[in-house]
Amino acid sequence: MQCRSQTNKPVDWFIVYKIPKLGSHTDPNFQAGTGFYYMDNNDPELKPSDRGLDVKSDALFHTLDQIYNNKTEIGYFMYSDHTPDNRTGADPRGHAKGVLGFEQSGGFWMIHSAPRFPPLRSDGYKWQEKASKNGQTFLCISLDYGVVNRTGKQYTDVITIVSRYHHTCSLNISDGVPIHFPYIYDVGFPSMFNKDYPMLRRFSVDKGTRQLHVNEPPWYDVIKLPTKGGVGFLSFSKYGKFGNDLYDGLLSNKLQQDLLVQSWIETQKTPGDKLPSNCSIQYKVYNVNTMRFPGKNIEFATSKDHSKWVVSKDNGNWLCIGDINRQKPQKYRAGGQVCFQNKSAWNSFKKIVKEFAAC
């Protein structure tokens, strides 16, 4: 089990960038809000897909179908602050969405921004119409079952990263390290994994119900996570008690780069929550205002885009995909970004930034 491409072939990582619903566009997929651009490790450049996300023949479907239609024993965790049945809403849990799937040959971690996605395994796979209106991003990275050691440390690292997105709950594992976890709304964990992943077994039982908390700093983490193919990803996560913006309070300083940040920064309901671009720090952080995509005459404002991604502004080749916004309330909410260096992927994302907000 690992990330799968548009043609259902194994890939080390991929990115899907779903375009907002563009009612006047000539392409029916972009009209409907199911059109998207795609890249992976074999071709790290954003290119428009010839199919929509609603036809079950794309990279998201092929990857997640390993959970929905796998007849062998597999493990999986689905988590979201906006579940398919909308049962969480706005609460103190982390602002985090994703899927972890694994078997004894390997697995994948998918980080995304789409609400109410994916459905529960028992409901079967389908694209969620609620996620069609705005832009969304998806990052999938492939994991090797035994790349670190046979005790399951790789997945322990992943679920530790994932778990830190819940800033009021934790479990104290046998080594005494307090960890956080998000709202897990669907889980499968066969007993065959109990020995290798005792911590994951605890998560499968608790599903985020224990109301414990981390009570000492630091309130953030930076963890190295190698992929199945050996690509070095960095996961940046913050607790709610970090009390600051992830981007200008942590990410820019750790990457030592000025950053261009796309996130859901302002809504009609909370127009005063927007965090402005910040040039008062050593490594500046700029809000992206407008995107323009190649090949399909596509342009839209950040107000239409629910995705959360980052590129280093001038050099460094950094690209990050994550799940936390640059909003004042989210200074006090947990979330993160997963980053890697790839010149072609970085350049492809940097080129779609038409305009950003100066300080």
CSV table of C-alpha atoms in Angstrom, one decimal:
chain,number,residue,atom,x,y,z
A,1,MET,CA,0.0,0.0,0.0
A,2,GLN,CA,1.3,3.4,-1.0
A,3,CYS,CA,0.4,6.6,-2.9
A,4,ARG,CA,-1.0,5.8,-6.4
A,5,SER,CA,-0.8,8.0,-9.5
A,6,GLN,CA,-3.4,9.1,-12.0
A,7,THR,CA,-2.8,5.9,-13.8
A,8,ASN,CA,-2.9,3.8,-10.6
A,9,LYS,CA,0.8,3.2,-10.5
A,10,PRO,CA,2.9,3.4,-7.3
A,11,VAL,CA,4.5,6.8,-6.7
A,12,ASP,CA,6.6,8.2,-3.8
A,13,TRP,CA,4.5,11.3,-3.4
A,14,PHE,CA,1.9,13.3,-5.3
A,15,ILE,CA,0.1,16.7,-5.0
A,16,VAL,CA,-3.5,17.4,-6.2
A,17,TYR,CA,-4.6,21.0,-6.4
A,18,LYS,CA,-8.3,21.2,-6.9
A,19,ILE,CA,-9.4,24.4,-8.6
A,20,PRO,CA,-12.4,26.4,-7.2
A,21,LYS,CA,-15.8,26.1,-9.0
A,22,LEU,CA,-15.5,28.4,-12.0
A,23,GLY,CA,-19.1,28.6,-13.5
A,24,SER,CA,-18.1,30.5,-16.6
A,25,HIS,CA,-15.1,28.2,-17.6
A,26,THR,CA,-15.4,26.2,-20.8
A,27,ASP,CA,-14.1,23.0,-19.2
A,28,PRO,CA,-17.1,21.2,-17.5
A,29,ASN,CA,-14.8,19.9,-14.7
A,30,PHE,CA,-13.7,23.4,-13.8
A,31,GLN,CA,-17.3,24.6,-14.1
A,32,ALA,CA,-18.4,21.9,-11.6
A,33,GLY,CA,-15.5,22.5,-9.1
A,34,THR,CA,-14.0,19.0,-9.7
A,35,GLY,CA,-11.2,20.0,-12.0
A,36,PHE,CA,-7.7,19.9,-10.7
A,37,TYR,CA,-3.9,20.1,-11.4
A,38,TYR,CA,-1.6,17.2,-10.6
A,39,MET,CA,2.1,16.5,-10.0
A,40,ASP,CA,4.1,13.6,-8.6
A,41,ASN,CA,7.8,12.7,-8.0
A,42,ASN,CA,8.1,11.4,-11.6
A,43,ASP,CA,6.9,14.7,-13.1
A,44,PRO,CA,7.0,17.5,-10.4
A,45,GLU,CA,5.2,20.2,-12.4
A,46,LEU,CA,1.5,21.2,-12.0
A,47,LYS,CA,-0.5,20.0,-15.1
A,48,PRO,CA,-4.2,20.0,-15.6
A,49,SER,CA,-6.0,16.7,-15.4
A,50,ASP,CA,-8.3,15.5,-18.2
A,51,ARG,CA,-10.8,14.1,-15.7
A,52,GLY,CA,-12.7,15.4,-12.6
A,53,LEU,CA,-12.4,14.2,-9.1
A,54,ASP,CA,-16.0,12.8,-9.3
A,55,VAL,CA,-15.3,10.0,-11.8
A,56,LYS,CA,-13.2,7.6,-9.6
A,57,SER,CA,-10.2,7.5,-11.9
A,58,ASP,CA,-7.8,9.9,-10.3
A,59,ALA,CA,-4.9,9.7,-7.9
A,60,LEU,CA,-7.1,10.4,-4.8
A,61,PHE,CA,-9.5,7.6,-5.7
A,62,HIS,CA,-6.7,5.1,-6.6
A,63,THR,CA,-4.9,5.8,-3.4
A,64,LEU,CA,-7.9,5.7,-1.0
A,65,ASP,CA,-9.5,2.8,-2.8
A,66,GLN,CA,-6.8,0.6,-1.2
A,67,ILE,CA,-8.8,1.3,2.1
A,68,TYR,CA,-12.3,1.1,0.7
A,69,ASN,CA,-12.0,-2.1,-1.4
A,70,ASN,CA,-9.1,-3.9,0.1
A,71,LYS,CA,-10.1,-7.5,1.1
A,72,THR,CA,-6.9,-8.1,3.1
A,73,GLU,CA,-6.2,-6.9,6.6
A,74,ILE,CA,-5.3,-3.2,6.6
A,75,GLY,CA,-5.0,-0.4,9.1
A,76,TYR,CA,-6.3,3.1,8.6
A,77,PHE,CA,-7.1,6.3,10.4
A,78,MET,CA,-9.3,9.1,9.0
A,79,TYR,CA,-9.3,12.4,10.9
A,80,SER,CA,-10.8,15.9,10.3
A,81,ASP,CA,-12.1,19.0,12.1
A,82,HIS,CA,-15.0,18.9,9.6
A,83,THR,CA,-16.2,15.3,9.3
A,84,PRO,CA,-18.4,13.8,6.6
A,85,ASP,CA,-21.4,13.9,8.9
A,86,ASN,CA,-20.5,17.3,10.2
A,87,ARG,CA,-20.4,16.1,13.8
A,88,THR,CA,-17.4,18.1,15.1
A,89,GLY,CA,-17.9,21.7,14.0
A,90,ALA,CA,-15.7,24.4,15.5
A,91,ASP,CA,-14.2,23.2,18.7
A,92,PRO,CA,-10.8,23.3,20.3
A,93,ARG,CA,-9.5,20.3,18.4
A,94,GLY,CA,-6.8,20.8,15.9
A,95,HIS,CA,-7.5,22.3,12.5
A,96,ALA,CA,-6.4,19.1,10.7
A,97,LYS,CA,-7.6,16.8,8.0
A,98,GLY,CA,-5.9,13.6,6.7
A,99,VAL,CA,-5.8,9.9,6.2
A,100,LEU,CA,-3.2,7.3,7.3
A,101,GLY,CA,-3.4,3.9,5.6
A,102,PHE,CA,-1.0,1.0,6.1
A,103,GLU,CA,-0.4,-2.7,5.7
A,104,GLN,CA,2.7,-4.8,6.3
A,105,SER,CA,4.1,-3.9,2.9
A,106,GLY,CA,3.9,-0.2,3.5
A,107,GLY,CA,1.5,2.7,3.6
A,108,PHE,CA,0.7,6.3,2.9
A,109,TRP,CA,-0.1,9.6,4.7
A,110,MET,CA,-2.5,12.0,3.0
A,111,ILE,CA,-2.7,15.6,4.3
A,112,HIS,CA,-5.5,17.8,2.8
A,113,SER,CA,-7.8,20.7,3.2
A,114,ALA,CA,-11.1,19.3,1.9
A,115,PRO,CA,-14.1,19.4,4.3
A,116,ARG,CA,-16.2,16.2,4.9
A,117,PHE,CA,-13.7,14.1,2.9
A,118,PRO,CA,-13.2,11.2,2.6
A,119,PRO,CA,-16.4,9.4,3.5
A,120,LEU,CA,-16.4,6.7,6.2
A,121,ARG,CA,-15.1,3.3,4.8
A,122,SER,CA,-18.6,1.8,5.4
A,123,ASP,CA,-20.2,4.4,3.1
A,124,GLY,CA,-17.9,3.7,0.2
A,125,TYR,CA,-15.7,6.2,-1.7
A,126,LYS,CA,-17.1,9.2,-3.5
A,127,TRP,CA,-16.1,12.8,-4.0
A,128,GLN,CA,-17.9,15.1,-1.6
A,129,GLU,CA,-19.8,17.9,-3.3
A,130,LYS,CA,-19.3,20.1,-0.2
A,131,ALA,CA,-15.6,20.3,-1.1
A,132,SER,CA,-16.2,21.5,-4.7
A,133,LYS,CA,-16.9,25.2,-4.2
A,134,ASN,CA,-13.4,26.3,-3.1
A,135,GLY,CA,-9.8,25.4,-4.0
A,136,GLN,CA,-8.3,22.5,-2.0
A,137,THR,CA,-4.9,20.8,-1.8
A,138,PHE,CA,-3.9,17.2,-1.2
A,139,LEU,CA,-0.4,15.9,-0.4
A,140,CYS,CA,0.2,12.1,-0.3
A,141,ILE,CA,3.5,10.6,0.8
A,142,SER,CA,4.4,6.9,0.7
A,143,LEU,CA,5.8,5.2,3.8
A,144,ASP,CA,7.9,2.0,4.2
A,145,TYR,CA,6.8,-0.3,7.0
A,146,GLY,CA,10.3,-1.1,8.0
A,147,VAL,CA,12.3,1.9,6.8
A,148,VAL,CA,13.3,2.9,10.3
A,149,ASN,CA,13.0,-0.3,12.2
A,150,ARG,CA,10.6,-3.2,12.7
A,151,THR,CA,9.0,-1.8,15.8
A,152,GLY,CA,6.9,0.5,13.7
A,153,LYS,CA,8.7,3.7,14.5
A,154,GLN,CA,7.9,5.2,11.1
A,155,TYR,CA,4.2,5.0,11.7
A,156,THR,CA,4.7,6.0,15.3
A,157,ASP,CA,6.3,9.2,14.0
A,158,VAL,CA,3.5,9.8,11.6
A,159,ILE,CA,0.7,9.3,14.1
A,160,THR,CA,2.7,11.4,16.6
A,161,ILE,CA,2.8,14.2,14.0
A,162,VAL,CA,-0.9,13.7,13.3
A,163,SER,CA,-1.7,13.5,17.0
A,164,ARG,CA,-0.1,16.8,17.9
A,165,TYR,CA,-2.8,18.6,15.9
A,166,HIS,CA,-5.2,18.2,18.9
A,167,HIS,CA,-4.2,20.8,21.4
A,168,THR,CA,-6.3,19.7,24.4
A,169,CYS,CA,-5.9,16.0,24.3
A,170,SER,CA,-3.0,13.6,24.7
A,171,LEU,CA,-2.0,10.1,25.7
A,172,ASN,CA,1.1,9.3,27.8
A,173,ILE,CA,2.7,6.4,26.0
A,174,SER,CA,5.1,4.0,27.7
A,175,ASP,CA,8.2,6.2,27.1
A,176,GLY,CA,6.5,9.0,28.9
A,177,VAL,CA,6.2,11.3,25.9
A,178,PRO,CA,2.9,13.3,25.8
A,179,ILE,CA,1.4,13.3,22.3
A,180,HIS,CA,-1.6,15.0,20.8
A,181,PHE,CA,-4.2,13.7,18.3
A,182,PRO,CA,-6.9,15.1,16.1
A,183,TYR,CA,-10.6,14.2,15.7
A,184,ILE,CA,-10.4,10.6,14.4
A,185,TYR,CA,-13.8,9.9,12.8
A,186,ASP,CA,-13.1,6.5,11.3
A,187,VAL,CA,-10.5,3.8,12.1
A,188,GLY,CA,-9.6,0.2,11.3
A,189,PHE,CA,-6.9,-1.6,13.2
A,190,PRO,CA,-6.7,-5.4,12.9
A,191,SER,CA,-5.1,-7.3,15.8
A,192,MET,CA,-2.2,-8.3,13.6
A,193,PHE,CA,-0.7,-4.8,14.1
A,194,ASN,CA,-0.9,-4.8,17.9
A,195,LYS,CA,2.7,-6.0,18.4
A,196,ASP,CA,4.3,-3.6,15.9
A,197,TYR,CA,2.1,-0.6,16.7
A,198,PRO,CA,1.0,-0.6,20.4
A,199,MET,CA,0.5,3.2,20.3
A,200,LEU,CA,-1.6,3.0,17.2
A,201,ARG,CA,-3.7,0.4,18.9
A,202,ARG,CA,-4.3,2.9,21.7
A,203,PHE,CA,-5.5,5.4,19.1
A,204,SER,CA,-7.8,2.9,17.5
A,205,VAL,CA,-9.5,2.3,20.8
A,206,ASP,CA,-9.6,5.9,22.1
A,207,LYS,CA,-10.3,7.8,18.9
A,208,GLY,CA,-9.6,11.1,20.5
A,209,THR,CA,-12.0,10.7,23.4
A,210,ARG,CA,-9.6,11.2,26.3
A,211,GLN,CA,-9.6,14.7,27.6
A,212,LEU,CA,-6.0,15.0,28.8
A,213,HIS,CA,-3.5,17.7,27.9
A,214,VAL,CA,0.1,18.5,27.4
A,215,ASN,CA,1.1,20.9,30.2
A,216,GLU,CA,4.6,22.1,29.4
A,217,PRO,CA,6.5,23.7,26.5
A,218,PRO,CA,7.7,23.5,23.8
A,219,TRP,CA,4.4,23.9,22.1
A,220,TYR,CA,5.7,23.0,18.7
A,221,ASP,CA,7.6,20.2,16.9
A,222,VAL,CA,9.7,19.7,13.8
A,223,ILE,CA,10.0,16.1,12.8
A,224,LYS,CA,12.0,14.6,9.9
A,225,LEU,CA,10.0,12.0,7.9
A,226,PRO,CA,11.6,10.0,5.1
A,227,THR,CA,9.4,8.6,2.3
A,228,LYS,CA,9.5,5.1,0.9
A,229,GLY,CA,11.8,6.5,-1.8
A,230,GLY,CA,14.0,8.3,0.6
A,231,VAL,CA,12.8,11.9,0.1
A,232,GLY,CA,13.2,13.9,3.3
A,233,PHE,CA,10.0,15.6,4.4
A,234,LEU,CA,9.8,17.9,7.4
A,235,SER,CA,6.6,18.1,9.4
A,236,PHE,CA,6.0,21.4,11.3
A,237,SER,CA,3.2,21.3,13.9
A,238,LYS,CA,2.1,23.6,16.7
A,239,TYR,CA,0.0,23.1,19.8
A,240,GLY,CA,-2.8,25.6,20.5
A,241,LYS,CA,-0.8,26.9,23.5
A,242,PHE,CA,1.9,28.0,21.0
A,243,GLY,CA,-0.3,31.1,20.8
A,244,ASN,CA,1.2,32.4,17.5
A,245,ASP,CA,0.8,32.1,13.8
A,246,LEU,CA,2.6,29.0,12.5
A,247,TYR,CA,4.0,30.8,9.5
A,248,ASP,CA,5.6,34.0,10.9
A,249,GLY,CA,6.0,32.5,14.4
A,250,LEU,CA,7.8,29.3,13.4
A,251,LEU,CA,8.0,28.2,9.8
A,252,SER,CA,9.8,31.2,8.2
A,253,ASN,CA,12.5,31.1,11.0
A,254,LYS,CA,13.1,27.4,10.8
A,255,LEU,CA,13.3,27.4,7.0
A,256,GLN,CA,15.3,30.7,7.1
A,257,GLN,CA,13.4,31.9,4.1
A,258,ASP,CA,10.9,34.7,3.2
A,259,LEU,CA,7.6,32.9,2.5
A,260,LEU,CA,4.6,33.2,0.2
A,261,VAL,CA,1.6,31.7,2.0
A,262,GLN,CA,-1.8,30.7,0.6
A,263,SER,CA,-4.4,30.0,3.2
A,264,TRP,CA,-8.1,30.7,4.0
A,265,ILE,CA,-7.4,34.1,5.7
A,266,GLU,CA,-10.7,35.9,5.6
A,267,THR,CA,-14.4,35.1,5.4
A,268,GLN,CA,-17.5,37.1,5.3
A,269,LYS,CA,-18.4,36.0,8.8
A,270,THR,CA,-15.1,37.0,10.3
A,271,PRO,CA,-13.6,39.8,8.2
A,272,GLY,CA,-11.4,41.0,11.0
A,273,ASP,CA,-9.7,37.7,11.6
A,274,LYS,CA,-7.2,38.2,8.7
A,275,LEU,CA,-3.5,38.3,9.6
A,276,PRO,CA,-1.7,40.7,7.3
A,277,SER,CA,1.7,40.1,5.6
A,278,ASN,CA,4.4,40.5,8.2
A,279,CYS,CA,7.7,42.3,7.4
A,280,SER,CA,8.6,43.1,11.0
A,281,ILE,CA,10.6,39.8,11.3
A,282,GLN,CA,13.9,38.6,9.9
A,283,TYR,CA,12.3,36.3,7.4
A,284,LYS,CA,9.2,37.9,6.0
A,285,VAL,CA,5.8,36.3,5.4
A,286,TYR,CA,3.5,37.5,2.6
A,287,ASN,CA,-0.1,36.5,2.0
A,288,VAL,CA,-0.9,35.3,-1.5
A,289,ASN,CA,-3.7,37.4,-3.1
A,290,THR,CA,-4.3,35.9,-6.6
A,291,MET,CA,-3.4,32.7,-8.4
A,292,ARG,CA,-3.0,32.1,-12.2
A,293,PHE,CA,-2.7,28.6,-13.5
A,294,PRO,CA,-1.0,27.6,-16.8
A,295,GLY,CA,-2.8,26.1,-19.8
A,296,LYS,CA,-6.5,26.6,-19.0
A,297,ASN,CA,-7.0,30.3,-18.6
A,298,ILE,CA,-7.6,30.0,-14.9
A,299,GLU,CA,-7.3,32.8,-12.4
A,300,PHE,CA,-8.9,33.3,-9.0
A,301,ALA,CA,-8.5,35.1,-5.7
A,302,THR,CA,-7.5,33.6,-2.4
A,303,SER,CA,-11.0,34.3,-1.2
A,304,LYS,CA,-12.0,31.3,-3.4
A,305,ASP,CA,-9.3,29.1,-2.2
A,306,HIS,CA,-9.5,26.9,0.9
A,307,SER,CA,-6.0,25.3,0.3
A,308,LYS,CA,-3.1,25.9,2.6
A,309,TRP,CA,0.4,25.9,1.1
A,310,VAL,CA,3.7,27.7,1.2
A,311,VAL,CA,6.6,28.4,-1.1
A,312,SER,CA,9.9,30.1,-0.2
A,313,LYS,CA,9.8,33.5,-1.9
A,314,ASP,CA,13.1,33.8,-3.7
A,315,ASN,CA,15.2,30.6,-3.2
A,316,GLY,CA,15.6,27.5,-1.1
A,317,ASN,CA,13.2,25.4,-3.2
A,318,TRP,CA,10.8,24.8,-0.3
A,319,LEU,CA,7.2,23.7,-0.9
A,320,CYS,CA,4.8,23.0,2.0
A,321,ILE,CA,1.2,21.6,2.0
A,322,GLY,CA,-0.8,21.7,5.3
A,323,ASP,CA,-4.0,22.5,7.1
A,324,ILE,CA,-3.7,25.7,9.3
A,325,ASN,CA,-4.8,29.2,8.2
A,326,ARG,CA,-3.3,32.7,8.8
A,327,GLN,CA,-6.2,33.8,11.0
A,328,LYS,CA,-6.1,35.4,14.4
A,329,PRO,CA,-8.1,32.6,16.2
A,330,GLN,CA,-5.9,30.0,14.7
A,331,LYS,CA,-2.9,31.4,16.6
A,332,TYR,CA,-4.6,29.4,19.4
A,333,ARG,CA,-5.4,26.3,17.5
A,334,ALA,CA,-3.2,23.4,16.6
A,335,GLY,CA,-2.2,22.6,13.0
A,336,GLY,CA,0.8,22.2,10.7
A,337,GLN,CA,2.6,22.1,7.4
A,338,VAL,CA,4.6,19.3,5.7
A,339,CYS,CA,7.5,20.6,3.7
A,340,PHE,CA,10.1,19.4,1.3
A,341,GLN,CA,12.7,20.7,-1.2
A,342,ASN,CA,12.2,20.1,-4.9
A,343,LYS,CA,13.3,22.8,-7.3
A,344,SER,CA,10.8,21.8,-10.1
A,345,ALA,CA,7.8,21.5,-7.7
A,346,TRP,CA,8.7,24.7,-5.9
A,347,ASN,CA,9.1,26.6,-9.2
A,348,SER,CA,5.7,25.2,-10.5
A,349,PHE,CA,3.9,26.5,-7.4
A,350,LYS,CA,5.8,29.8,-7.3
A,351,LYS,CA,4.8,30.5,-10.9
A,352,ILE,CA,1.1,30.4,-10.1
A,353,VAL,CA,1.4,33.3,-7.6
A,354,LYS,CA,0.1,36.2,-9.7
A,355,GLU,CA,0.0,38.7,-6.8
A,356,PHE,CA,0.8,38.8,-3.1
A,357,ALA,CA,0.2,41.4,-0.4
A,358,ALA,CA,3.1,43.7,0.3
A,359,CYS,CA,3.7,44.9,3.9
